[in-house]
Amino acid sequence: MIAISFALRLFRRDWRNSELRLLAISLMLSVTAVTAVGFFTDRVGQAMELQAGESLAADLVLSSHDPIPDSYREKAHALDLKTAEVLGFPSAVLHGDRTQLVMVKAVSPGYPLRGELRIRAAAGGAERIAQKIPQAGEIWADPRLLAALDLTTGGRLSLGEREFLLSGVISRDTGEASNMFRLGPSVLLALTDIPSTGLVTPASRVHHRLLIAGDQAEIAAYRSWIETHLDENIRLSDMSNARPALRNALDRGSRFLGLAALVTVLIASAAVALSSRRFVERQADASAILRCLGASRALLLKVLLIRLLLLALTASLFGILLGFAAQFVLAALVGEWFTAELPAPGPLPLAIGAGTGLITLLGFTLPPVFRLGSVSPLRVLRRDLNVAPTASWILALCAVAAMGLLMLWQAGEFKLALLVLLGTLLTLALLLSVAWVMVAILTPLRHHSNAIWRYGLAGLARSPVMTSLQMAGFGLGIMALLLLTLVRVDLLDTWERTIPAQAPNQFLINIQPDSVAPLQQFLARRTGGGGDIYPMLRARLTAVNDRSISPESYQNKDAQRLVEREFNLSHAKSMQPDNRVVSGRWWRDDELDEPLFSVEQGLAKKLGIQLDDRLTFDLAGSRISGRVSNLRSVRWDSFRPNFFVIATPGLLRDYPTSFITSFYLQPGNEKLVSDLVRNFPEVTVIDVSALLQQIREIMARGSIAVEYVFLFTLAAGLLVLYAGIQASREHRRQESAILRTLGLKRSRLLLATAIEFMVLGLLAGALASLCASITGWVIADELFALAYRVNPWLWLAGTLGGGIGVAVAGVAATYPFAVRPPLHTLREA
Amino acid sequence: MVTDSNPVFARRLSKNIDAPAGRIDILQDVNFELAAGEAVAILGASGSGKSTLLGLLAGLDDASSGEIRLFGEDLGELDEDGRAALRAGRVGFVFQSFQLLPGMTALENVMLPLELAGESKPRPIAEAALSQVELSQRLHHYPGQLSGGEQQRVAIARAFATQPLLLFADEPTGSLDQATGRRISELIFQLRQQSDAGLLLVTHDAHLAARCDRRMLLENGRLETAV
Ligand SMILES: Nc1ncnc2c1ncn2[C@@H]1O[C@H](COP(=O)(O)OP(=O)(O)O)[C@@H](O)[C@H]1O
Ligand SMILES: [Mg+2]
């Protein structure tokens, strides 16, 4: 009880201490970054589950510039699938005397089959999910159109020969993500109203789409039917083929965010460490007095711990609130990642935020706090009697344990945690050892220089511990700034470059063996390239290690879906260049006839497949079995044909095979596709340009989001710089006063200070540049499988910027002592 | 012996310190006793070891050799917490540099030893103590908001609040001007008379020393009776 009341009394006043405020702000910053990213990735994760087919508004889409024959719809109905039709074309609408180019989208009842259409009764009004499409004579429009024409709902719009009532504002049409021909704002109306506009004649260029949706099995049946019946002018799109690429881009985006949050936590911890040291020093007096008055060691500890807990809780609370607010910005920045609105965040990030605050604070303050319990009461008589410093290995151990725990928790991934932790430890070790070496070198050197330099350098040699701490603080701070500016830009650029401008956007499947050679020639002639052609067979996984499996064997939804569907199997002599064996080994030339499989690692993980497992596939009625000889990683975002499972050629030789390839279709070159389909009627063309577009969008917006989170890192970096300068403030205040009393001129005092900080800053900057380059390179290579190039500007900016920046900040912080009359300071002492 | 029932009893006390520059003998073979209610002044040049001796007798530090008894308990046999418990409520301190907790108000500072001694209603006692030192108007001020003399008065209130058996005072007027110093010493002796506490007073001030029952001089590490 006494402990609590003492702690509360002291806590009330604690906020007066600048170091405690710094401590609280650093903590709050960590918690904010972690919670913002936590909340956000939580929402992204949930959205991923919902994403599925929404951006197509269907599971399958047939599209053509000619009307799509009824037979396709009838077949779908026969299979119990739902259908809807969409007609799209550009046109002009008229309101009063103003016209505006729009994309007209006419839909049949039932649209959208997947995802949702949200409208508002008036611009800015409440959003609701549209249960029906617009009624006859009514039209809905993008808010952009309303703005352009100065229009409100209830107004009238002319489209062709017909006048419509504007009855709704489209707030979200999930099906629009797949629409790459957006020339202007869109308007939505019922398909049955189109004839009365007189706009569509057989000669006009309109885009017809047939949307199809239904159960997995029926969709699969429809797909296999259509692969043999697809008309040459009709294109088939389906999102699921390319889902891994989308997921990959999102995963990377989330990882970047997580990493940015992690770096923020790390750097803010350095500020926590610096300021907690001063906090503890300051507590020594109070502890000695309390002991003198008869307080026991246990009581002292309790009082301190309660105060620290209160501090952690308060800082975490504010951090969580800020983080919650910050994630709204984040969500707004990436809004278009998802066609659907992001779901509300779950409660888990709350716990993560509070936990981060607590772990960070306790990890850095517990060891010195325990020392405080044993402070000698004699300190009341002899001020210079300092608390025995905590053995540095205990400090290090505690801090590393806390950081490791945090990182493992945050990264959710051992490798990432380990990398970041190791990187930071190495950086710290480097900074500290260089500081010690520097002090050792400077100590003799300073006797051979003039007074100003001597005083400046003496400042560094005076207290090796302080110099090391400052060096560590400055180094980490500068590193954060470098990561923020140069490394981030380089990394994000590299990321965006992973999808080259000319990444394949068309997949050709169902290529028959005798068409392979002519098709390759055709593509070489017409596109100047044409990728490799791979055999492809469809098969269903029926048993693992002779235990038969079904969707019910798995808990995970993804796994169930995977088992339900047929896999695309391929066979190959050698591995594709962008694949990498992660365990086991690829088959040798003398093993080509043995029954072996190579399995993509993600699939293996989901289905619990291990190296050397025996897999059995049902391939058009016959069973083939083989042993898993290796697991592979695949770069799905290369947009080349890739396969979950690859077999040895011998295993699949006797089965009928079709082939798959991909190529880049230049916009405006659509004629190539119709020529291709005419020459190779059996080939099915799948257009993934919409998906590519979406992924590029994710990257672009993801980069903005990462930059935003890095703002927290920037704040943490500045904070740790500030903490570093504050660390020697007390010393400096006293010394300045004494030196000035002894007659040192103000300008020379400031010059000496500048020299001291400049030397520190230059060294810390050079080291930080080194560490930032290495960090950037390792992160790119290990975590994102990106090839990263070191930027020479980073070195220049880091070193010079570090030297000048730290000198300026240091002089600015010392300036007040240099200008106030020294007597003030001396009297206060 | 009768003497070791005295509140303070020390025999053959030595204190030396291994400094980097060599061993320093601060105290050598010091014998000292303070009877109940007695006031003893310790005089000596700066750096002669007065504070060191006071710290040892109060159990704030360990002696290098010798025996110290506080209220009959052998300090050498107690650990830090044991000594703290021995002090709680029975020993008051006044220091040259006040030693108030900057994070607590005047009232809270005075309540502190009462609470540590287990007093269930510390507040009225603390208020009374502060009114005795004429600080009733400043109960809720923090030390930083008080002058040196006022801070020392809070410290005195804090020292006497528990009605201690013993008061240790280390140059209580050392950092105050003469007039304020007078007033402080006046207060100390006045309050001591009321509570009949023993007093160990370390001071330079001859006036102050003259008011004590006995005076001792610390010189070259040895304690001698002064005239
Ligand atoms: N922990 C210590 N380390 C080094 N020297 C000390 C220590 N404690 C006391 N001394 C030295 O012992 C001597 C006596 O100190 P002190 O008791 O404070 O003297 P006084 O209070 O009489 O002025 C001084 O010379 C002081 O420097
Ligand atoms: Mg002294």
PDB file of N, CA and C and ligand atoms in Angstrom, chain A residues 378 381-382 384-385, chain B residues 17 19 24 26 44-53 170-171 202 218, ligand 1:
ATOM      1  N   LEU A 378      24.544   6.256   2.089  1.00  0.00           N
ATOM      2  CA  LEU A 378      25.608   7.214   2.367  1.00  0.00           C
ATOM      3  C   LEU A 378      25.627   8.339   1.340  1.00  0.00           C
ATOM      4  N   LEU A 381      25.252  11.871   2.143  1.00  0.00           N
ATOM      5  CA  LEU A 381      26.380  12.646   2.671  1.00  0.00           C
ATOM      6  C   LEU A 381      27.411  12.944   1.601  1.00  0.00           C
ATOM      7  N   ARG A 382      27.537  12.052   0.668  1.00  0.00           N
ATOM      8  CA  ARG A 382      28.554  12.224  -0.372  1.00  0.00           C
ATOM      9  C   ARG A 382      27.883  12.101  -1.735  1.00  0.00           C
ATOM     10  N   ASP A 384      28.944  12.375  -4.686  1.00  0.00           N
ATOM     11  CA  ASP A 384      29.669  11.724  -5.776  1.00  0.00           C
ATOM     12  C   ASP A 384      29.573  10.204  -5.720  1.00  0.00           C
ATOM     13  N   LEU A 385      28.940   9.692  -4.678  1.00  0.00           N
ATOM     14  CA  LEU A 385      28.852   8.248  -4.547  1.00  0.00           C
ATOM     15  C   LEU A 385      27.798   7.731  -5.526  1.00  0.00           C
TER      16      LEU A 385
ATOM     17  N   ILE B  17      39.839   3.572   3.086  1.00  0.00           N
ATOM     18  CA  ILE B  17      39.321   3.434   1.732  1.00  0.00           C
ATOM     19  C   ILE B  17      40.466   3.176   0.784  1.00  0.00           C
ATOM     20  N   ALA B  19      41.635   3.949  -2.345  1.00  0.00           N
ATOM     21  CA  ALA B  19      41.468   4.811  -3.514  1.00  0.00           C
ATOM     22  C   ALA B  19      42.532   4.448  -4.542  1.00  0.00           C
ATOM     23  N   ILE B  24      43.514   5.362   2.012  1.00  0.00           N
ATOM     24  CA  ILE B  24      43.304   6.538   2.854  1.00  0.00           C
ATOM     25  C   ILE B  24      42.711   6.056   4.174  1.00  0.00           C
ATOM     26  N   ILE B  26      40.682   7.196   7.056  1.00  0.00           N
ATOM     27  CA  ILE B  26      39.848   8.340   7.419  1.00  0.00           C
ATOM     28  C   ILE B  26      39.636   8.376   8.931  1.00  0.00           C
ATOM     29  N   GLY B  44      35.648  19.809  13.566  1.00  0.00           N
ATOM     30  CA  GLY B  44      36.800  19.332  12.810  1.00  0.00           C
ATOM     31  C   GLY B  44      36.917  20.066  11.507  1.00  0.00           C
ATOM     32  N   ALA B  45      38.135  20.072  10.982  1.00  0.00           N
ATOM     33  CA  ALA B  45      38.358  20.753   9.706  1.00  0.00           C
ATOM     34  C   ALA B  45      37.623  20.031   8.602  1.00  0.00           C
ATOM     35  N   SER B  46      37.427  20.751   7.505  1.00  0.00           N
ATOM     36  CA  SER B  46      36.789  20.129   6.364  1.00  0.00           C
ATOM     37  C   SER B  46      37.655  18.976   5.869  1.00  0.00           C
ATOM     38  N   GLY B  47      37.058  17.857   5.600  1.00  0.00           N
ATOM     39  CA  GLY B  47      37.814  16.695   5.110  1.00  0.00           C
ATOM     40  C   GLY B  47      38.399  15.857   6.223  1.00  0.00           C
ATOM     41  N   SER B  48      38.070  16.186   7.503  1.00  0.00           N
ATOM     42  CA  SER B  48      38.663  15.430   8.608  1.00  0.00           C
ATOM     43  C   SER B  48      37.926  14.112   8.856  1.00  0.00           C
ATOM     44  N   GLY B  49      36.783  13.931   8.248  1.00  0.00           N
ATOM     45  CA  GLY B  49      36.083  12.652   8.401  1.00  0.00           C
ATOM     46  C   GLY B  49      34.822  12.735   9.230  1.00  0.00           C
ATOM     47  N   LYS B  50      34.312  13.950   9.454  1.00  0.00           N
ATOM     48  CA  LYS B  50      33.125  14.099  10.307  1.00  0.00           C
ATOM     49  C   LYS B  50      31.904  13.405   9.690  1.00  0.00           C
ATOM     50  N   SER B  51      31.674  13.669   8.411  1.00  0.00           N
ATOM     51  CA  SER B  51      30.519  13.064   7.752  1.00  0.00           C
ATOM     52  C   SER B  51      30.656  11.550   7.725  1.00  0.00           C
ATOM     53  N   THR B  52      31.914  11.107   7.534  1.00  0.00           N
ATOM     54  CA  THR B  52      32.142   9.673   7.499  1.00  0.00           C
ATOM     55  C   THR B  52      31.734   9.043   8.824  1.00  0.00           C
ATOM     56  N   LEU B  53      32.137   9.671   9.903  1.00  0.00           N
ATOM     57  CA  LEU B  53      31.815   9.153  11.233  1.00  0.00           C
ATOM     58  C   LEU B  53      30.299   9.133  11.450  1.00  0.00           C
ATOM     59  N   ASP B 170      24.169  16.922  10.026  1.00  0.00           N
ATOM     60  CA  ASP B 170      25.479  17.139   9.400  1.00  0.00           C
ATOM     61  C   ASP B 170      25.539  18.539   8.836  1.00  0.00           C
ATOM     62  N   GLU B 171      26.211  19.444   9.549  1.00  0.00           N
ATOM     63  CA  GLU B 171      26.331  20.844   9.147  1.00  0.00           C
ATOM     64  C   GLU B 171      25.004  21.421   8.666  1.00  0.00           C
ATOM     65  N   VAL B 202      27.196  17.629  13.734  1.00  0.00           N
ATOM     66  CA  VAL B 202      28.475  17.923  13.089  1.00  0.00           C
ATOM     67  C   VAL B 202      28.418  19.371  12.647  1.00  0.00           C
ATOM     68  N   LEU B 218      37.532  16.070  15.824  1.00  0.00           N
ATOM     69  CA  LEU B 218      38.086  15.013  14.964  1.00  0.00           C
ATOM     70  C   LEU B 218      39.302  15.576  14.238  1.00  0.00           C
TER      71      LEU B 218
HETATM   72  N1  LIG C   1      34.234   6.996  -0.852  1.00  0.00           N
HETATM   73  C1  LIG C   1      35.310   7.767  -0.715  1.00  0.00           C
HETATM   74  N2  LIG C   1      36.294   7.722  -1.634  1.00  0.00           N
HETATM   75  C2  LIG C   1      37.399   8.469  -1.521  1.00  0.00           C
HETATM   76  N3  LIG C   1      37.610   9.309  -0.523  1.00  0.00           N
HETATM   77  C3  LIG C   1      36.679   9.421   0.423  1.00  0.00           C
HETATM   78  C4  LIG C   1      35.467   8.656   0.353  1.00  0.00           C
HETATM   79  N4  LIG C   1      34.731   8.968   1.464  1.00  0.00           N
HETATM   80  C5  LIG C   1      35.446   9.908   2.146  1.00  0.00           C
HETATM   81  N5  LIG C   1      36.596  10.164   1.531  1.00  0.00           N
HETATM   82  C6  LIG C   1      37.635  11.095   1.974  1.00  0.00           C
HETATM   83  O1  LIG C   1      37.643  11.039   3.358  1.00  0.00           O
HETATM   84  C7  LIG C   1      37.891  12.321   3.890  1.00  0.00           C
HETATM   85  C8  LIG C   1      36.791  12.670   4.893  1.00  0.00           C
HETATM   86  O2  LIG C   1      35.602  12.986   4.236  1.00  0.00           O
HETATM   87  P1  LIG C   1      34.336  13.571   5.005  1.00  0.00           P
HETATM   88  O3  LIG C   1      33.926  12.595   6.025  1.00  0.00           O
HETATM   89  O4  LIG C   1      33.306  13.926   4.005  1.00  0.00           O
HETATM   90  O5  LIG C   1      34.910  14.889   5.664  1.00  0.00           O
HETATM   91  P2  LIG C   1      34.161  16.071   6.368  1.00  0.00           P
HETATM   92  O6  LIG C   1      32.716  15.751   6.438  1.00  0.00           O
HETATM   93  O7  LIG C   1      34.815  16.153   7.703  1.00  0.00           O
HETATM   94  O8  LIG C   1      34.457  17.301   5.590  1.00  0.00           O
HETATM   95  C9  LIG C   1      37.984  13.285   2.764  1.00  0.00           C
HETATM   96  O9  LIG C   1      39.337  13.506   2.466  1.00  0.00           O
HETATM   97  C10 LIG C   1      37.323  12.529   1.624  1.00  0.00           C
HETATM   98  O10 LIG C   1      37.915  12.891   0.413  1.00  0.00           O
END
